[in-house]
Amino acid sequence: MKLFYKPGACSVAPHIVMRECDFDFTLVRVDTATGVTERGEPWLEINPRGQVPALMFDDGTLLTEVAAITQYLADLKPDRQLLAEAGSLTRYQTLEWLSYLSSEIHKRFAPLFRKEAADAYKSLLKLQLNQRFIDISNQLGDKPWLQGSRFTLADCYLYPIWRWATALKIAREETDALQAWAARVEARPTVQAVLQAEGIEPLTGDERRPQ
């Protein structure tokens, strides 16, 4: 399998899942600005949607979107328990998180990285995101992971999104639980391997460790 990615993008989520599940895979970096992969391939010819992540199978079949890719991978390795078995409420609570993160949080970030977006619109989005991150932090409370004691796909997806929030200085207040959660995520060997492979830095140094 090949995982097409952009460093620090939402493709970090399936990258984490692939390492958590110990898959044999190849990373292919995509420059979405120039529209080519690191191998010089026209990106739109590979993925007409033009976005990352994309997972290519040996027969050339392509699967896109974070929620779809991560669910597929987790179901291939049920013993890693990143997604509960079909029919269990816990599974659908994970899917609930994936849907929420995708529709209510992830998509709100896109205009914040575009110069042409109006400042007033960006300010509104930041206010909305700020409240949502405070809500997530409150839901976390003293739990180690979003769904309690088990690290799941929901944590994998939230991690790159929280990195963006940190970079844009969103939700710096009233999110102690989220900041401690991020430190636990980055302490995982799989996540450390992702950061190294993509050439991206941890959120902060000693400050990111729970006090």
JSON list of C-alpha atoms in Angstrom, two decimals, residues 3 5 12-27 73 77 80 82 151 156 188-198:
[
{"chain": "A", "resi": 3, "resn": "LEU", "atom": "CA", "xyz": [-0.06, 6.47, 1.61]},
{"chain": "A", "resi": 5, "resn": "TYR", "atom": "CA", "xyz": [0.53, 12.54, 2.43]},
{"chain": "A", "resi": 12, "resn": "VAL", "atom": "CA", "xyz": [-1.17, 12.41, 9.78]},
{"chain": "A", "resi": 13, "resn": "ALA", "atom": "CA", "xyz": [-4.24, 10.53, 11.06]},
{"chain": "A", "resi": 14, "resn": "PRO", "atom": "CA", "xyz": [-4.08, 7.50, 8.73]},
{"chain": "A", "resi": 15, "resn": "HIS", "atom": "CA", "xyz": [-0.29, 7.62, 8.99]},
{"chain": "A", "resi": 16, "resn": "ILE", "atom": "CA", "xyz": [-0.62, 7.08, 12.75]},
{"chain": "A", "resi": 17, "resn": "VAL", "atom": "CA", "xyz": [-3.13, 4.27, 12.18]},
{"chain": "A", "resi": 18, "resn": "MET", "atom": "CA", "xyz": [-0.82, 2.51, 9.73]},
{"chain": "A", "resi": 19, "resn": "ARG", "atom": "CA", "xyz": [2.00, 2.55, 12.26]},
{"chain": "A", "resi": 20, "resn": "GLU", "atom": "CA", "xyz": [-0.28, 1.53, 15.14]},
{"chain": "A", "resi": 21, "resn": "CYS", "atom": "CA", "xyz": [-1.37, -1.44, 13.02]},
{"chain": "A", "resi": 22, "resn": "ASP", "atom": "CA", "xyz": [2.19, -2.19, 11.86]},
{"chain": "A", "resi": 23, "resn": "PHE", "atom": "CA", "xyz": [1.35, -2.25, 8.15]},
{"chain": "A", "resi": 24, "resn": "ASP", "atom": "CA", "xyz": [3.99, -2.57, 5.46]},
{"chain": "A", "resi": 25, "resn": "PHE", "atom": "CA", "xyz": [3.49, 0.60, 3.41]},
{"chain": "A", "resi": 26, "resn": "THR", "atom": "CA", "xyz": [5.23, 3.26, 1.36]},
{"chain": "A", "resi": 27, "resn": "LEU", "atom": "CA", "xyz": [4.95, 6.99, 2.04]},
{"chain": "A", "resi": 73, "resn": "LEU", "atom": "CA", "xyz": [-7.26, 0.05, 8.11]},
{"chain": "A", "resi": 77, "resn": "LYS", "atom": "CA", "xyz": [-6.29, -5.26, 12.23]},
{"chain": "A", "resi": 80, "resn": "ARG", "atom": "CA", "xyz": [-5.17, -3.37, 17.65]},
{"chain": "A", "resi": 82, "resn": "LEU", "atom": "CA", "xyz": [-8.52, 1.19, 17.29]},
{"chain": "A", "resi": 151, "resn": "PHE", "atom": "CA", "xyz": [-6.72, 4.97, 22.16]},
{"chain": "A", "resi": 156, "resn": "CYS", "atom": "CA", "xyz": [-5.66, 9.77, 15.65]},
{"chain": "A", "resi": 188, "resn": "ARG", "atom": "CA", "xyz": [3.40, 7.09, 21.75]},
{"chain": "A", "resi": 189, "resn": "PRO", "atom": "CA", "xyz": [6.27, 5.51, 19.78]},
{"chain": "A", "resi": 190, "resn": "THR", "atom": "CA", "xyz": [4.08, 5.29, 16.69]},
{"chain": "A", "resi": 191, "resn": "VAL", "atom": "CA", "xyz": [3.40, 9.03, 16.76]},
{"chain": "A", "resi": 192, "resn": "GLN", "atom": "CA", "xyz": [7.07, 9.79, 17.33]},
{"chain": "A", "resi": 193, "resn": "ALA", "atom": "CA", "xyz": [7.79, 7.69, 14.23]},
{"chain": "A", "resi": 194, "resn": "VAL", "atom": "CA", "xyz": [5.20, 9.67, 12.24]},
{"chain": "A", "resi": 195, "resn": "LEU", "atom": "CA", "xyz": [6.73, 12.99, 13.27]},
{"chain": "A", "resi": 196, "resn": "GLN", "atom": "CA", "xyz": [10.20, 11.80, 12.31]},
{"chain": "A", "resi": 197, "resn": "ALA", "atom": "CA", "xyz": [9.08, 10.35, 8.98]},
{"chain": "A", "resi": 198, "resn": "GLU", "atom": "CA", "xyz": [7.19, 13.51, 8.00]}
]
